[in-house]
């Protein structure tokens, strides 16, 4: 599995070099808590000065490079080698896909109830790249494993609440690890009914995409399945089907076809990954409508009984 991080420069600087060393060490223990043994790690860093990662100041005059050197001085070779193996994608803007850069220029991000961040683009990168903020615990803003952000479009506030993952402590990594290892997609939304087709498709996906599917399905549920792009889209000539839409890893786009059952309840019918604009729509729309007409979905799918019931 690949873990994508975005260095949260908004949480810097720490009070002094000793505090920075202790806080960042704790954060990295949280990062390591995600590791299953074969995972890959990528870190994005963005700043107005486009400074390289190793020159980022964790506290005044104490840089990321200084931190690594102190690790060696303190006999922390394992953590040092881990940092050496992380794929460094800084400056971030040189490595982001064009569509993500377009999104970042369209939206402005902020944290409700807090002052303007020095580097609000960090929140946008984390949101659009499905990345985890890598912070240090210098303020109450960073004391939870998920933080709430919001955004504006064309200067207008959008009435929505977005959550991005955050690691500023070992405890945060442990909590996120427990969530990543949560197997049952049906726990993502209590108001959803699932087809066996969708559940079987989900089980065939990579761990990276399973996390994305769970996160976006949870977000859709929080929004009451209301809204438009970029998360939702109405499908033309599809008998009332709508789609949840987001990017796949390492490329392409995931689409989840669903239909309202009335009220807050929705049937999650079909999932697929497309590489081209219209790929997969024709056959999957037909399949989704067939499943809906047959009532082949349930809140807790029982393979012995395929109908619209709560079991």
XYZ file of C-alpha atoms in Angstrom:
311
model
C 0.000 0.000 0.000
C 1.184 3.537 -0.704
C 0.855 6.184 1.996
C 0.916 9.761 0.718
C 1.864 12.508 3.163
C 1.807 16.265 2.904
C 4.205 18.043 5.254
C 2.127 20.506 7.254
C 4.351 23.563 7.513
C 1.451 25.343 9.237
C 2.266 23.347 12.380
C 5.875 24.624 12.446
C 7.913 26.004 14.152
C 8.349 24.298 17.495
C 9.614 26.288 20.474
C 13.217 25.119 20.122
C 15.305 22.374 18.533
C 14.851 19.935 21.427
C 11.077 20.341 21.324
C 11.085 20.016 17.530
C 13.096 16.801 17.748
C 10.749 15.273 20.329
C 7.550 16.324 18.546
C 8.645 15.240 15.074
C 9.947 11.948 16.452
C 6.515 11.287 17.948
C 4.858 12.134 14.618
C 7.142 9.734 12.768
C 6.299 6.953 15.195
C 2.698 7.537 14.134
C 3.727 7.253 10.487
C 5.548 4.000 11.214
C 2.427 2.659 12.945
C 0.804 2.481 9.492
C 3.496 0.209 8.085
C 2.500 -3.361 7.288
C 5.978 -4.320 6.094
C 5.754 -3.717 2.358
C 4.247 -0.224 2.247
C 5.526 2.680 0.165
C 5.735 6.252 1.419
C 5.612 9.538 -0.482
C 5.889 13.021 0.995
C 4.835 16.271 -0.670
C 6.169 19.592 0.561
C 4.918 22.943 -0.666
C 6.097 26.416 0.319
C 6.104 29.884 -1.187
C 9.899 29.796 -1.445
C 9.953 26.315 -3.040
C 12.635 25.271 -0.567
C 13.782 21.641 -0.632
C 12.520 19.331 2.084
C 15.846 19.169 3.896
C 15.843 22.959 4.445
C 12.413 23.077 6.085
C 12.772 24.543 9.574
C 11.074 22.467 12.283
C 12.103 25.194 14.717
C 14.201 28.304 14.263
C 17.519 27.272 12.636
C 16.730 23.540 13.166
C 16.002 21.971 9.794
C 14.705 18.645 8.530
C 18.322 17.792 7.674
C 19.415 18.711 11.212
C 16.709 16.398 12.521
C 18.053 13.495 10.463
C 21.585 14.144 11.663
C 20.423 14.161 15.282
C 18.686 10.833 14.707
C 22.066 9.339 13.854
C 23.684 11.008 16.855
C 21.017 9.435 19.077
C 21.401 5.974 17.557
C 18.032 6.061 15.755
C 19.329 4.444 12.575
C 16.030 2.717 11.771
C 14.082 5.980 11.698
C 16.888 7.665 9.743
C 16.849 4.912 7.106
C 13.073 5.134 6.925
C 13.308 8.854 6.101
C 15.967 8.112 3.497
C 13.582 5.702 1.755
C 10.599 8.073 1.623
C 10.040 9.381 -1.906
C 10.509 13.153 -1.721
C 8.182 15.118 -3.995
C 9.175 18.678 -3.259
C 8.427 21.246 -4.369
C 4.968 19.733 -4.576
C 3.816 21.790 -7.561
C 6.491 20.178 -9.727
C 5.047 16.722 -9.064
C 1.267 17.169 -8.911
C -0.923 16.038 -11.836
C -2.315 18.835 -14.009
C -5.906 18.189 -12.931
C -4.931 18.549 -9.257
C -3.164 21.842 -9.976
C -6.312 23.043 -11.762
C -8.385 22.122 -8.711
C -5.964 23.927 -6.390
C -6.275 27.116 -8.432
C -10.080 26.897 -8.336
C -10.525 26.433 -4.572
C -9.161 28.123 -1.452
C -8.976 26.043 1.734
C -9.079 27.031 5.387
C -9.723 25.636 8.867
C -12.996 26.933 10.355
C -12.652 28.709 13.713
C -8.928 29.287 13.236
C -6.890 32.102 11.754
C -5.649 32.172 8.186
C -2.950 29.541 7.711
C 0.468 30.578 6.455
C 0.257 27.879 3.803
C -3.391 26.979 3.105
C -2.399 25.149 -0.086
C -1.240 22.306 2.156
C -4.877 21.546 2.994
C -5.828 21.498 -0.678
C -2.991 19.159 -1.614
C -3.930 16.807 1.226
C -7.583 16.826 0.159
C -7.137 16.307 -3.565
C -4.236 13.840 -3.271
C -5.949 11.739 -0.572
C -2.892 12.496 1.540
C -2.286 12.526 5.286
C -1.030 15.712 6.892
C 2.302 15.188 8.638
C 2.278 17.705 11.474
C 3.905 18.354 14.817
C 1.707 18.851 17.859
C 2.369 22.537 18.507
C -1.252 23.630 18.846
C -4.739 22.278 19.519
C -5.405 22.514 15.772
C -3.228 19.472 15.229
C -4.175 17.355 18.251
C -6.631 15.041 16.429
C -6.095 12.325 13.816
C -8.652 14.010 11.563
C -9.107 17.732 11.154
C -11.952 19.681 9.621
C -11.346 21.986 6.694
C -13.606 23.986 4.403
C -13.173 25.758 1.089
C -14.328 28.602 -1.097
C -14.900 28.601 -4.844
C -14.583 31.854 -6.732
C -14.586 33.669 -3.402
C -17.875 32.080 -2.322
C -18.108 29.879 0.754
C -19.232 26.290 0.204
C -21.561 24.840 2.820
C -19.747 21.593 3.515
C -17.475 19.992 6.077
C -14.420 18.129 4.864
C -12.133 15.924 6.948
C -8.491 15.203 6.207
C -6.308 12.734 8.048
C -3.557 14.072 10.265
C -0.621 12.554 12.133
C 1.025 14.656 14.832
C 1.403 11.910 17.439
C 2.048 8.177 17.582
C -1.555 7.781 18.763
C -2.858 9.314 15.535
C -1.042 6.750 13.421
C -2.408 3.925 15.529
C -5.975 5.213 15.134
C -5.576 5.548 11.370
C -4.012 2.096 11.155
C -7.038 0.633 12.902
C -9.297 2.401 10.384
C -7.254 1.246 7.386
C -7.520 -2.336 8.593
C -11.270 -2.116 8.984
C -12.474 -4.636 6.427
C -16.237 -4.198 6.220
C -17.196 -1.574 3.643
C -20.798 -1.844 4.818
C -19.872 0.017 7.999
C -19.039 3.111 5.937
C -22.643 4.233 5.728
C -25.514 3.086 7.902
C -28.084 4.365 5.412
C -26.772 2.334 2.471
C -27.924 -0.939 0.968
C -25.259 -2.835 -0.999
C -25.426 -5.186 -3.961
C -23.257 -8.296 -3.963
C -21.829 -7.086 -7.278
C -20.494 -3.968 -5.593
C -19.150 -5.858 -2.564
C -17.378 -8.392 -4.790
C -15.866 -5.602 -6.899
C -14.697 -3.824 -3.736
C -12.929 -6.938 -2.427
C -10.992 -7.187 -5.703
C -9.504 -3.694 -5.334
C -6.044 -2.844 -4.051
C -5.670 -1.664 -0.460
C -4.981 1.859 -1.744
C -8.276 2.005 -3.606
C -10.222 0.296 -0.819
C -9.251 3.166 1.470
C -10.369 5.687 -1.147
C -13.693 3.935 -1.674
C -14.401 3.795 2.069
C -13.446 7.429 2.588
C -15.516 8.766 -0.300
C -18.504 6.593 0.535
C -18.383 7.885 4.110
C -18.191 11.452 2.801
C -21.138 10.851 0.480
C -23.122 9.527 3.424
C -22.233 12.577 5.534
C -23.505 14.792 2.724
C -26.754 12.821 2.530
C -25.820 11.940 -1.065
C -26.680 15.525 -2.007
C -24.665 17.856 -4.188
C -22.908 17.976 -7.512
C -19.388 17.876 -8.845
C -16.703 17.045 -7.966
C -18.088 14.239 -5.750
C -21.485 13.564 -7.359
C -22.927 13.642 -10.845
C -26.367 12.907 -12.282
C -26.222 10.462 -15.177
C -28.195 11.210 -18.328
C -30.617 8.582 -19.642
C -29.853 6.293 -16.694
C -33.272 5.943 -15.004
C -32.331 8.062 -11.999
C -28.874 6.639 -11.387
C -26.222 8.954 -9.964
C -22.505 8.434 -9.463
C -19.884 9.054 -6.805
C -16.694 10.089 -8.583
C -13.054 10.300 -7.500
C -9.576 9.356 -8.662
C -8.145 5.844 -8.509
C -4.612 4.810 -7.610
C -2.275 4.771 -9.470
C -4.371 6.191 -12.310
C -7.828 6.357 -13.801
C -11.050 7.198 -12.007
C -13.383 5.281 -9.715
C -17.110 5.504 -10.291
C -19.798 4.155 -7.937
C -23.333 3.997 -9.322
C -26.179 4.394 -6.831
C -29.879 5.183 -6.673
C -32.111 6.714 -4.030
C -34.517 4.463 -2.138
C -36.321 7.445 -0.652
C -35.436 9.495 2.385
C -31.833 9.028 3.439
C -31.516 5.491 2.106
C -29.581 4.649 -1.048
C -28.702 1.499 -2.959
C -25.002 1.166 -3.790
C -25.136 -0.910 -6.949
C -21.987 -0.994 -9.083
C -18.369 0.122 -8.867
C -15.847 0.330 -11.687
C -12.570 1.979 -12.686
C -12.361 3.829 -15.969
C -9.239 4.927 -17.820
C -10.980 6.959 -20.536
C -13.855 9.448 -20.461
C -16.782 7.157 -21.273
C -15.235 3.768 -20.614
C -17.503 1.319 -18.803
C -20.598 3.491 -18.517
C -22.895 1.751 -20.984
C -22.595 -1.770 -19.570
C -22.423 -0.685 -15.929
C -25.499 1.529 -16.161
C -27.434 -1.424 -17.586
C -26.087 -3.694 -14.840
C -26.916 -1.214 -12.078
C -30.491 -0.795 -13.272
C -30.928 -4.564 -13.563
C -29.757 -4.975 -9.955
C -32.085 -2.231 -8.792
C -35.094 -3.700 -10.595
C -34.342 -7.143 -9.123
C -33.955 -5.734 -5.607
C -30.543 -7.391 -5.351
C -29.205 -5.347 -2.462
C -29.459 -5.229 1.316
C -28.145 -3.279 4.264
C -26.114 -6.231 5.513
C -25.772 -8.442 2.442
C -26.642 -12.069 3.059
C -25.375 -14.258 0.230
C -28.160 -16.773 0.739
C -30.925 -14.238 0.382
C -30.738 -11.498 -2.216
C -33.453 -8.991 -1.578
C -34.109 -5.541 -0.179
C -34.213 -6.294 3.544
C -32.462 -5.345 6.747
C -30.756 -8.440 8.187
